GROMACS .gro file of C-alpha atoms in nm:
model
  182
    1MET     CA    1  -0.392   6.180   0.497
    2ASP     CA    2  -0.092   6.118   0.686
    3PRO     CA    3   0.023   5.811   0.584
    4GLU     CA    4   0.201   5.686   0.918
    5ARG     CA    5  -0.139   5.775   1.093
    6LEU     CA    6  -0.366   5.579   0.824
    7SER     CA    7  -0.096   5.276   0.869
    8ARG     CA    8  -0.165   5.299   1.263
    9LEU     CA    9  -0.523   5.293   1.248
   10VAL     CA   10  -0.520   5.009   0.971
   11ASN     CA   11  -0.306   4.803   1.266
   12LEU     CA   12  -0.581   4.925   1.510
   13GLY     CA   13  -0.851   4.768   1.327
   14TYR     CA   14  -0.644   4.440   1.266
   15GLU     CA   15  -0.530   4.409   1.634
   16ALA     CA   16  -0.908   4.495   1.768
   17PRO     CA   17  -1.082   4.117   1.690
   18ILE     CA   18  -0.751   3.960   1.810
   19HIS     CA   19  -0.838   4.053   2.172
   20ALA     CA   20  -1.144   3.833   2.143
   21GLY     CA   21  -1.025   3.509   2.315
   22VAL     CA   22  -0.745   3.658   2.530
   23ALA     CA   23  -0.906   3.708   2.873
   24ALA     CA   24  -0.856   3.431   3.134
   25PRO     CA   25  -1.087   3.105   3.107
   26GLY     CA   26  -1.410   3.191   3.241
   27LEU     CA   27  -1.389   3.538   3.221
   28ASP     CA   28  -1.599   3.746   2.922
   29ASP     CA   29  -1.322   3.883   2.668
   30HIS     CA   30  -1.607   4.075   2.515
   31PRO     CA   31  -1.531   4.427   2.715
   32ARG     CA   32  -1.157   4.396   2.574
   33GLU     CA   33  -1.277   4.369   2.242
   34LYS     CA   34  -1.532   4.649   2.274
   35GLU     CA   35  -1.259   4.888   2.430
   36ALA     CA   36  -0.994   4.792   2.133
   37TRP     CA   37  -1.279   4.915   1.884
   38ARG     CA   38  -1.328   5.221   2.073
   39LEU     CA   39  -0.953   5.288   2.051
   40PHE     CA   40  -0.986   5.241   1.670
   41ALA     CA   41  -1.271   5.459   1.642
   42GLU     CA   42  -1.094   5.777   1.855
   43GLU     CA   43  -0.807   5.713   1.640
   44ALA     CA   44  -1.010   5.701   1.298
   45ALA     CA   45  -1.193   6.040   1.433
   46ARG     CA   46  -0.829   6.182   1.460
   47VAL     CA   47  -0.715   6.098   1.116
   48PHE     CA   48  -1.016   6.192   0.945
   49GLY     CA   49  -1.047   6.513   1.135
   50CYS     CA   50  -1.407   6.452   1.244
   51GLN     CA   51  -1.595   6.506   1.508
   52LEU     CA   52  -1.770   6.131   1.548
   53ALA     CA   53  -1.618   5.809   1.428
   54MET     CA   54  -1.848   5.478   1.467
   55VAL     CA   55  -1.825   5.119   1.430
   56GLU     CA   56  -2.099   4.916   1.470
   57TYR     CA   57  -2.145   4.529   1.471
   58SER     CA   58  -2.471   4.320   1.486
   59ASP     CA   59  -2.535   3.955   1.488
   60ALA     CA   60  -2.842   3.812   1.504
   61THR     CA   61  -2.701   3.476   1.587
   62SER     CA   62  -2.484   3.591   1.877
   63PRO     CA   63  -2.635   3.886   1.976
   64GLU     CA   64  -2.414   3.902   2.333
   65ARG     CA   65  -2.123   3.994   2.061
   66ASN     CA   66  -2.304   4.309   1.942
   67PHE     CA   67  -2.143   4.639   1.985
   68ILE     CA   68  -2.130   4.999   1.937
   69VAL     CA   69  -1.849   5.236   1.989
   70ALA     CA   70  -1.770   5.596   1.893
   71GLY     CA   71  -1.466   5.805   1.902
   72GLY     CA   72  -1.452   6.172   1.942
   73LEU     CA   73  -1.796   6.265   2.098
   74GLU     CA   74  -1.845   6.148   2.451
   75GLY     CA   75  -2.150   6.004   2.503
   76PHE     CA   76  -2.258   5.954   2.161
   77GLU     CA   77  -2.280   5.580   2.163
   78GLU     CA   78  -2.475   5.532   2.475
   79VAL     CA   79  -2.751   5.777   2.287
   80PHE     CA   80  -2.703   5.583   1.977
   81THR     CA   81  -2.758   5.244   2.137
   82SER     CA   82  -3.065   5.374   2.323
   83ALA     CA   83  -3.195   5.467   1.974
   84ARG     CA   84  -3.158   5.151   1.807
   85ALA     CA   85  -3.540   5.116   1.863
   86ARG     CA   86  -3.584   5.387   1.566
   87ARG     CA   87  -3.435   5.136   1.309
   88GLU     CA   88  -3.743   5.188   1.075
   89GLU     CA   89  -3.618   5.552   1.034
   90ASP     CA   90  -3.265   5.486   1.039
   91ASN     CA   91  -3.190   5.574   0.646
   92TYR     CA   92  -2.850   5.545   0.658
   93LEU     CA   93  -2.854   5.212   0.842
   94ASN     CA   94  -3.131   5.074   0.621
   95THR     CA   95  -2.959   5.154   0.322
   96MET     CA   96  -2.645   5.029   0.421
   97TRP     CA   97  -2.771   4.680   0.516
   98GLN     CA   98  -2.823   4.646   0.142
   99ARG     CA   99  -2.499   4.725   0.022
  100PRO     CA  100  -2.214   4.458  -0.028
  101ALA     CA  101  -1.912   4.480   0.205
  102GLY     CA  102  -1.667   4.790   0.124
  103ALA     CA  103  -1.963   4.987  -0.007
  104VAL     CA  104  -1.921   5.380   0.108
  105GLN     CA  105  -2.192   5.655   0.062
  106LEU     CA  106  -2.206   6.000   0.157
  107GLY     CA  107  -2.462   6.091   0.381
  108THR     CA  108  -2.655   6.326   0.097
  109GLU     CA  109  -2.654   6.015  -0.129
  110ILE     CA  110  -2.859   5.823   0.130
  111VAL     CA  111  -3.101   6.116   0.224
  112ALA     CA  112  -3.139   6.491   0.140
  113PRO     CA  113  -3.015   6.724   0.384
  114ASP     CA  114  -3.392   6.880   0.426
  115GLN     CA  115  -3.555   6.542   0.469
  116MET     CA  116  -3.281   6.414   0.712
  117HIS     CA  117  -3.330   6.754   0.946
  118ARG     CA  118  -3.711   6.650   0.995
  119SER     CA  119  -3.648   6.277   1.133
  120ARG     CA  120  -3.681   6.209   1.498
  121SER     CA  121  -3.327   6.017   1.444
  122TYR     CA  122  -3.132   6.326   1.324
  123SER     CA  123  -3.312   6.539   1.613
  124ALA     CA  124  -3.211   6.274   1.887
  125LEU     CA  125  -2.845   6.168   1.755
  126ALA     CA  126  -2.705   6.425   1.547
  127MET     CA  127  -2.832   6.772   1.625
  128PRO     CA  128  -2.755   6.767   1.983
  129TRP     CA  129  -2.371   6.765   1.852
  130ARG     CA  130  -2.440   6.969   1.523
  131LEU     CA  131  -2.303   6.696   1.302
  132GLU     CA  132  -2.431   6.758   0.969
  133HIS     CA  133  -2.181   6.567   0.724
  134PHE     CA  134  -2.195   6.217   0.707
  135LEU     CA  135  -2.016   5.920   0.546
  136THR     CA  136  -2.105   5.541   0.597
  137GLY     CA  137  -1.942   5.242   0.532
  138THR     CA  138  -2.056   4.865   0.499
  139ILE     CA  139  -1.791   4.661   0.637
  140MET     CA  140  -1.968   4.324   0.604
  141THR     CA  141  -2.331   4.222   0.607
  142GLY     CA  142  -2.489   3.871   0.579
  143ASN     CA  143  -2.592   3.589   0.755
  144GLY     CA  144  -2.843   3.783   1.023
  145GLY     CA  145  -2.546   4.001   1.081
  146GLY     CA  146  -2.361   4.306   0.969
  147ALA     CA  147  -2.078   4.571   1.067
  148PHE     CA  148  -2.035   4.927   0.974
  149PHE     CA  149  -1.778   5.249   0.985
  150SER     CA  150  -1.948   5.591   1.007
  151LEU     CA  151  -1.796   5.940   1.003
  152GLY     CA  152  -1.979   6.243   1.086
  153ARG     CA  153  -1.869   6.629   1.088
  154ALA     CA  154  -1.996   6.937   1.244
  155ALA     CA  155  -2.176   7.218   1.004
  156ARG     CA  156  -1.891   7.448   1.039
  157GLU     CA  157  -1.666   7.152   0.881
  158ALA     CA  158  -1.578   7.049   0.553
  159PRO     CA  159  -1.855   6.798   0.393
  160PHE     CA  160  -1.756   6.472   0.290
  161VAL     CA  161  -1.674   6.453  -0.093
  162GLU     CA  162  -1.621   6.143  -0.347
  163GLY     CA  163  -1.236   6.121  -0.250
  164ASP     CA  164  -1.324   6.056   0.113
  165LYS     CA  165  -1.523   5.763  -0.026
  166ALA     CA  166  -1.249   5.613  -0.228
  167ALA     CA  167  -0.998   5.644   0.056
  168ILE     CA  168  -1.258   5.479   0.331
  169GLY     CA  169  -1.354   5.230   0.092
  170SER     CA  170  -1.003   5.153  -0.021
  171LEU     CA  171  -0.746   5.216   0.244
  172VAL     CA  172  -1.022   5.149   0.556
  173LEU     CA  173  -1.297   4.927   0.516
  174SER     CA  174  -1.086   4.636   0.290
  175HIS     CA  175  -0.879   4.583   0.591
  176LEU     CA  176  -1.185   4.597   0.859
  177THR     CA  177  -1.385   4.341   0.663
  178ARG     CA  178  -1.080   4.068   0.642
  179SER     CA  179  -1.019   4.205   1.033
  180MET     CA  180  -1.363   4.100   1.125
  181THR     CA  181  -1.408   3.789   0.907
  182THR     CA  182  -1.062   3.606   1.013
   0.00000   0.00000   0.00000
């Protein structure tokens, strides 16, 4: 990984929550923050050579703050948002809700590829973009909310490996956790 691009990515992660609270009085600042996270996701897709990078934030106490942003694949976040009703079948999200901040797992550690291919979620979400390899990390969980970072690669691309888990956990998620909790 290019250290300069990785440094820029981390800086974008710190800047995104700063955009909350900068709108003029009486105006909703949430779109500015969501756009800042979208820029982060776009850069993450480039830095990690992925078709998809996604950040999801969910807070049961303030649902108006919830967002999903995707970088790399046009239209993915709209499809993913509309598929949230499949939560009971979302093995990735259900597994990561149980993990502490900074935890990172390869998609194959969560669900075997043959089982993934048979799921409705895969058919609706990943198959149209030919996504095959996944890496998911927990930014934060607790108090009825959570935030997650996911990467996806097409079948023709190299799968994620243990070294990717270490890089995401130590070089990205720790910064995102601090960023979102300050």
